[in-house]
Coordinates of C-alpha atoms in Angstrom, one line a residue:
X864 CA -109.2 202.1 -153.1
X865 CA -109.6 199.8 -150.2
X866 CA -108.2 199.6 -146.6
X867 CA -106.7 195.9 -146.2
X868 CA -105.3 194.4 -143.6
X869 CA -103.1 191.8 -144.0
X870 CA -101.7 189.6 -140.7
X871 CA -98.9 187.3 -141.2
X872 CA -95.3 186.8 -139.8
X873 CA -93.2 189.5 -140.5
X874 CA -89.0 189.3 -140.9
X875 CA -86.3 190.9 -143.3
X876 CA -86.9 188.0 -145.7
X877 CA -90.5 188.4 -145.7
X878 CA -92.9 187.4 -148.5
X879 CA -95.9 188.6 -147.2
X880 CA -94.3 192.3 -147.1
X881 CA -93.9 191.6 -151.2
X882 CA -97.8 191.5 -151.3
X883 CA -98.0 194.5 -149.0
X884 CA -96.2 196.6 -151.0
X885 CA -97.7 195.6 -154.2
X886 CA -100.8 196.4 -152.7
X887 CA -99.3 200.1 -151.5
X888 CA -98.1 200.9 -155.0
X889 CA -101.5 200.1 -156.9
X890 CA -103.0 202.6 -154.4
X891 CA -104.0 201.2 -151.3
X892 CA -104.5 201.3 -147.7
X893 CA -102.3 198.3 -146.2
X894 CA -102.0 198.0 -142.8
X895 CA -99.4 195.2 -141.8
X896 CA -100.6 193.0 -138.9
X897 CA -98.8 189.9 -137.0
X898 CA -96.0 188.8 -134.7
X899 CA -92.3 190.1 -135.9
X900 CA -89.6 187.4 -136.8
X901 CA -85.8 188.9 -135.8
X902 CA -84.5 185.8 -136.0
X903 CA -84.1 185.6 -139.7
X904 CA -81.3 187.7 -140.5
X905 CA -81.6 188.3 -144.2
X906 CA -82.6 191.2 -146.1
X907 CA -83.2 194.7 -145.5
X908 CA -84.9 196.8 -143.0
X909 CA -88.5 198.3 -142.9
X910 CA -90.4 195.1 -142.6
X911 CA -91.6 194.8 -139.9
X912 CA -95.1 194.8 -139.5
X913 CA -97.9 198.5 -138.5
X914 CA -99.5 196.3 -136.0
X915 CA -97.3 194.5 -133.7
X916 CA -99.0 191.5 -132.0
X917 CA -97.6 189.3 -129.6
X918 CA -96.4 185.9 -131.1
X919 CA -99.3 182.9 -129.9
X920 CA -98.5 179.0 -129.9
X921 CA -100.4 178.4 -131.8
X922 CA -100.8 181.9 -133.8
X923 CA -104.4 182.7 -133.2
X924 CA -106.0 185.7 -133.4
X925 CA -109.3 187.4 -132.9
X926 CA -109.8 190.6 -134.3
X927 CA -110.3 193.0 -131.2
X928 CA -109.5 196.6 -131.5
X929 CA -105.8 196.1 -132.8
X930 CA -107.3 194.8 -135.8
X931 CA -109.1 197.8 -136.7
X932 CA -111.8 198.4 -139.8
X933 CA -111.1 196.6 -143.1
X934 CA -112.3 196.5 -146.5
X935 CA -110.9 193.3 -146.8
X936 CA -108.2 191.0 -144.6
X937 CA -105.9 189.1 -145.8
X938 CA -103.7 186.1 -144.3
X939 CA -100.6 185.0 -145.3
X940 CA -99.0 182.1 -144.1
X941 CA -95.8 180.3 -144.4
X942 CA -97.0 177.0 -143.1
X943 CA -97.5 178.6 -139.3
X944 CA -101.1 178.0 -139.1
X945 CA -102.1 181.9 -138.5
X946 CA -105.9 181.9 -137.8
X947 CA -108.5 184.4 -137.1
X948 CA -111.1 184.1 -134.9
X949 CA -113.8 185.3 -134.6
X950 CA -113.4 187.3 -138.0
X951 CA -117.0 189.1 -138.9
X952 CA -118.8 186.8 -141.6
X953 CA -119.1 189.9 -143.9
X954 CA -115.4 190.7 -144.1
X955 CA -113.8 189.9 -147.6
X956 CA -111.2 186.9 -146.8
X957 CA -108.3 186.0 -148.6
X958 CA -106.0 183.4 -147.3
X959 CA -102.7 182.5 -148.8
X960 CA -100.4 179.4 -147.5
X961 CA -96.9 179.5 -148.8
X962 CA -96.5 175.9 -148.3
X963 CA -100.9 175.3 -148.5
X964 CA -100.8 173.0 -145.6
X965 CA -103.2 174.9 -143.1
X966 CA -106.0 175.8 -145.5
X967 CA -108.6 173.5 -144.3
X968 CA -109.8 175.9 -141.5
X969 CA -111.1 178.5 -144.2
X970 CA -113.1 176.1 -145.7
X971 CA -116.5 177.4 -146.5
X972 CA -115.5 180.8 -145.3
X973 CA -114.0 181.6 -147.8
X974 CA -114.0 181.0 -151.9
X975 CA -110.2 182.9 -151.5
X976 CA -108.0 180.3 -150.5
X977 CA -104.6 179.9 -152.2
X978 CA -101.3 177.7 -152.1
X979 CA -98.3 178.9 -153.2
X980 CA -95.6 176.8 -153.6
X981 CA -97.2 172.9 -153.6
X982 CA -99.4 172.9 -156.0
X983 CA -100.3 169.0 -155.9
X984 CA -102.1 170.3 -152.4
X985 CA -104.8 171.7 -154.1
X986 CA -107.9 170.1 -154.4
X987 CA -111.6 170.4 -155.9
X988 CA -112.8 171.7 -152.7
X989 CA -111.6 175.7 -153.5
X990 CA -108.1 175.8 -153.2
X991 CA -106.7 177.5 -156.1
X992 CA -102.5 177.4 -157.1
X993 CA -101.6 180.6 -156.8
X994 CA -97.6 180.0 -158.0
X995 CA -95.0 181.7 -156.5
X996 CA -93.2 185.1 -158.4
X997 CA -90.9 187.7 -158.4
X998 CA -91.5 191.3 -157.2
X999 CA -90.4 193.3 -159.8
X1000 CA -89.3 196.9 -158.5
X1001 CA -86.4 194.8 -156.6
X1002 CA -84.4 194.8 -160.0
X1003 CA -82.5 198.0 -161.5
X1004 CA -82.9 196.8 -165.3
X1005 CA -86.6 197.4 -165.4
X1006 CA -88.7 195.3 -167.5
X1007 CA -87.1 192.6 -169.8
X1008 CA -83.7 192.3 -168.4
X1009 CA -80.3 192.3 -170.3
X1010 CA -80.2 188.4 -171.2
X1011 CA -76.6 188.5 -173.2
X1012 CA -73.7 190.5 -172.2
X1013 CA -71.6 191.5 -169.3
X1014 CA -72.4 188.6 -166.9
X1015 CA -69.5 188.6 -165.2
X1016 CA -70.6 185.1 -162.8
X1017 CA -70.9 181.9 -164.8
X1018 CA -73.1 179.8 -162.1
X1019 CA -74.8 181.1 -159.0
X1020 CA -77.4 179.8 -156.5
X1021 CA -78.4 181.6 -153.6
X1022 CA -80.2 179.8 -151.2
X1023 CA -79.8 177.7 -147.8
X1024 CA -76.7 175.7 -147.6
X1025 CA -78.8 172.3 -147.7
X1026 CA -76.3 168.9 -148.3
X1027 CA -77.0 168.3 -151.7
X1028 CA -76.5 172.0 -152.7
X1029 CA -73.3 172.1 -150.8
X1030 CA -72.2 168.8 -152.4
X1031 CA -72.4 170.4 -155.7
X1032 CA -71.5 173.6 -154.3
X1033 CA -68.2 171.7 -153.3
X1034 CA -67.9 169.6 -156.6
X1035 CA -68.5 173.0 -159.2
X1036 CA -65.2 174.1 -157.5
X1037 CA -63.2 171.2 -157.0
X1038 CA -63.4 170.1 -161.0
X1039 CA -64.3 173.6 -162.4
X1040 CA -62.1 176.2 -160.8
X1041 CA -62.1 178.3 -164.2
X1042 CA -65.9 178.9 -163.7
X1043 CA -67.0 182.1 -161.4
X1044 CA -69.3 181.1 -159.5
X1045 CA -70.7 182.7 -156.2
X1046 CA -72.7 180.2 -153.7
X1047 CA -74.5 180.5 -150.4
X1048 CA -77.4 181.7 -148.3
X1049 CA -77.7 185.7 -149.0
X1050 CA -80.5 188.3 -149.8
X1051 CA -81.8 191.7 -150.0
X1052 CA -80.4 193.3 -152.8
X1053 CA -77.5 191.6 -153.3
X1054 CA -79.9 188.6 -154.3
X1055 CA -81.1 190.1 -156.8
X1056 CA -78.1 191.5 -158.5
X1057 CA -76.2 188.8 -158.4
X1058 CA -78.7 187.1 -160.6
X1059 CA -79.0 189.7 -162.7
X1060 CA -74.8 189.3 -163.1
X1061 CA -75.1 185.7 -163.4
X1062 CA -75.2 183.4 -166.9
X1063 CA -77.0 180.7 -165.1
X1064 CA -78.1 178.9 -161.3
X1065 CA -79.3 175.5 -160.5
X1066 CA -82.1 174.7 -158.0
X1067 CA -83.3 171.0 -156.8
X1068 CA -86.5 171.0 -156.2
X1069 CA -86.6 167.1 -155.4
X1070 CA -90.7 167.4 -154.6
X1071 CA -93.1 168.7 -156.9
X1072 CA -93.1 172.6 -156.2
X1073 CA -91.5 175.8 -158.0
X1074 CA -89.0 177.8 -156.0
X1075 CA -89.2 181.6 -155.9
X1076 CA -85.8 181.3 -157.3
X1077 CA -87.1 180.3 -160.6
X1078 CA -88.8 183.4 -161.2
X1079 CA -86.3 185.6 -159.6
X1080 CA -83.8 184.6 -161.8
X1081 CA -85.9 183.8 -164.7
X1082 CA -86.9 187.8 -164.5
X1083 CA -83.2 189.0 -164.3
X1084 CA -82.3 186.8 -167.5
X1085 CA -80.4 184.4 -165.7
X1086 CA -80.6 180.4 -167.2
X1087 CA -82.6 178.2 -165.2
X1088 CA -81.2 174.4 -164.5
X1089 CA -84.2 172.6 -163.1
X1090 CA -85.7 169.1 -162.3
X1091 CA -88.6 169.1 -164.2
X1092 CA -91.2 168.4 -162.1
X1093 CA -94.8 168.6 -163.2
X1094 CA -95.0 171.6 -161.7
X1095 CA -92.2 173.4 -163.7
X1096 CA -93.9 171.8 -166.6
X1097 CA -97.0 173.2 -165.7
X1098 CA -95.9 176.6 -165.8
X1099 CA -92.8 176.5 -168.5
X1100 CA -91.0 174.6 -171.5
X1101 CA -88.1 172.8 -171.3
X1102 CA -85.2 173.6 -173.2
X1103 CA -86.9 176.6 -174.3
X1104 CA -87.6 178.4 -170.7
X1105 CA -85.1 176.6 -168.5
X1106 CA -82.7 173.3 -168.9
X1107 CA -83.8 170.1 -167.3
X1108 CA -81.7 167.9 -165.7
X1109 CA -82.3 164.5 -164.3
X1110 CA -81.8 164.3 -160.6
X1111 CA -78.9 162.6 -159.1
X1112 CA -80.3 161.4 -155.2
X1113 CA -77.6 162.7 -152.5
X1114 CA -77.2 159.3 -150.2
X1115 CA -77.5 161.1 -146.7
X1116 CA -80.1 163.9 -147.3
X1117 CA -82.6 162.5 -149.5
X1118 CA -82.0 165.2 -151.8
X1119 CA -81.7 165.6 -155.7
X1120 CA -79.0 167.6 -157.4
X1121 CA -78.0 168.0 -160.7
X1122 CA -74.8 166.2 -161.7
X1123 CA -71.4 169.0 -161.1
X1124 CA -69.3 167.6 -164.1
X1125 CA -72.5 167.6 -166.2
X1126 CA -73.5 171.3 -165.1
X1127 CA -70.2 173.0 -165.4
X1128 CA -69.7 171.4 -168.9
X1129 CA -73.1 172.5 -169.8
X1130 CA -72.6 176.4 -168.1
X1131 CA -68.9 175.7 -170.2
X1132 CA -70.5 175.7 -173.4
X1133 CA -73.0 178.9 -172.8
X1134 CA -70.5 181.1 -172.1
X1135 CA -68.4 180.0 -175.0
X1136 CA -70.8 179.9 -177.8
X1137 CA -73.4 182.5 -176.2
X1138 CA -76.6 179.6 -177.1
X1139 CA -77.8 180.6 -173.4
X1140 CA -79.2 184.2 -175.2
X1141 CA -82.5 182.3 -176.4
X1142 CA -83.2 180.5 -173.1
X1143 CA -82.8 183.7 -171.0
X1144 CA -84.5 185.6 -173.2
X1145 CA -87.4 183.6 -174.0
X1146 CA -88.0 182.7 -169.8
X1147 CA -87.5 186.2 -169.3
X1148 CA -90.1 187.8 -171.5
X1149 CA -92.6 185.3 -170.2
X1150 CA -92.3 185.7 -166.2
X1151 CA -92.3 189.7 -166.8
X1152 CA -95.4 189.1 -168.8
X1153 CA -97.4 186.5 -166.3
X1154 CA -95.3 186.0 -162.8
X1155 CA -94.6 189.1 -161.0
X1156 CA -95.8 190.0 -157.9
X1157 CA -98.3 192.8 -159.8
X1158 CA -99.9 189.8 -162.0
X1159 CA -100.3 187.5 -158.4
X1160 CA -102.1 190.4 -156.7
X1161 CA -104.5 192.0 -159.3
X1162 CA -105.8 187.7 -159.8
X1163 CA -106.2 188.0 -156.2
X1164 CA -108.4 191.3 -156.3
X1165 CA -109.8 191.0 -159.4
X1166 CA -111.7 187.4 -157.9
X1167 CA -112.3 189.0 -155.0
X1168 CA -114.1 192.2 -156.4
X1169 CA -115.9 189.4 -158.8
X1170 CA -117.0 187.2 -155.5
X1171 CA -118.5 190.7 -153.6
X1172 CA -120.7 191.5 -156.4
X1173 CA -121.9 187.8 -156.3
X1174 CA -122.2 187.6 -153.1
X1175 CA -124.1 191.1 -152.8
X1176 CA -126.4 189.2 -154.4
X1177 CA -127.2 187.6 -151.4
X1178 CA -126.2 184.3 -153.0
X1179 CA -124.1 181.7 -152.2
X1180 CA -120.7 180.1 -153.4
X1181 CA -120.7 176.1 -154.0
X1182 CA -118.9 175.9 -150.5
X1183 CA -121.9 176.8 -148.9
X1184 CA -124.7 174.6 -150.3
X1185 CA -122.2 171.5 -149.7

């Protein structure tokens, strides 16, 4: 097993500590490095980081003693532009960008360079779409989820309180007050049981991404409204794996949003006639087989391992002869 360090910005509602922990339960060493976020007051407690290091503007780093021996190091970014200086040549690098605007620096250090949410960043240069997932010991039904009975919410979504979710936040209750729905910013494990209570949830992506939320609820059984961007369509089917909807632009924010009489009608009709079953079912099976945190981090290790023995070698990667 192999002693990784991973340096990143650390907070209750932290990604990188989903990668951590994968890492821990497959068997080994992780040792959490980076500046600790308190201002984000989601989630749970235990996250914050082995290796506290003072926060930088901007977040540089070099190694120093604090960083310690590594088998590998990995950095994972939300869009901060966390750098390393300095880091030995010979030290395996991975770097992952949530939003895969700061990559650039790793150029030609690095074959390991993924973005995680825009996909339409990536380029023929080395940076690979790694796409977002779900982390699956966070939900209490275990693998393949219950997709039909005992829902007991009819339409959730559980993110920031941006306009155009609030508008149809607003809208879902004014013209639908026989639907139970539950809206607003919340996490921890209250996230994930609420979808895993819920018939379906809506999410605008507007841009060409795919949410976290589309997995997380897509693992729990929990119906999927979506714009289908070509991301979405990258990854699933529509009408089979989620239900599309053609954005409706909120004036003020820019935003898209599905339309509130058209979604209420729509999560009307899968509670009364159950046709929600084959949708859940069918987006559930597939994320628990391809999107979890576990599938992300072996791809990661198992190109990694591939790239040491090649570059034992003594060779060199394309990067390098450009």
């Amino acid at each position: 097993m192999n002693r990784i360090g991973i340096l990143a910005t650390w907070h209750p509602r932290c990604g990188p500590w989903h990668y951590a922990e994968e890492l821990r339960l497959m068997g080994h060493e992780v040792v959490k490095i980076g500046p600790y976020d308190a201002g984000v007051p989601f989630g749970t407690r235990g996250r914050e980081p082995d290796v506290l290091l003072p926060q930088a503007y901007p977040p540089h780093y070099r190694p120093g003693p604090l960083l310690g021996d590594f088998d590998q190091f990995w950095i994972i970014e939300g869009g901060e532009d966390i750098r390393v200086l300095d880091l030995p040549d010979k030290m395996p690098l991975v770097h992952v960008s949530t939003e895969g605007t700061h990559l650039e620096w790793t150029k030609g250090r690095t074959p390991h360079r993924y973005a995680e949410i825009m996909c339409n960043v990536t380029d023929p240069e080395g940076v690979t779409w790694l796409p977002k997932c779900f982390s699956e010991w966070e939900y209490s039904t275990g693998a393949y989820p219950r997709t039909s009975t005992e829902r007991e919410y009819d339409l959730v979504q559980l993110a920031s309180a941006r306009a155009a979710r609030v508008h149809v936040w607003n809208e879902v209750k004014r013209i639908a007050p026989d639907l139970n729905c539950v809206f607003g910013d919340q996490w921890g494990p209250l996230y994930y049981a609420t979808y895993e209570n819920a018939l379906a949830t809506f999410v605008c992506h507007t841009h060409d991404f795919v949410t976290t939320r589309v997995f997380e609820a897509m693992a729990a059984g929990c119906v999927v409204f979506s714009d289908p961007t070509p991301s979405m369509l990258k990854l699933f089917e529509p009408g089979k794996h989620f239900v599309p909807f053609e954005a409706v632009w909120h004036a003020e924010s820019g935003e898209g949003y599905p339309d509130p009489e058209w979604l209420a009608a729509e999560v009307r009709e899968m509670r009364k006639n159950r046709n929600h079953e084959m949708i859940a079912g069918a987006a559930s099976r597939l994320v628990w087989g391809r999107d979890s945190m576990k599938h992300r981090v072996e791809t990661v290790l198992t190109r990694l391992d591939g790239w040491k023995r090649f570059h034992s070698c003594e060779r060199t990667y394309p990067e390098d002869r450009a």
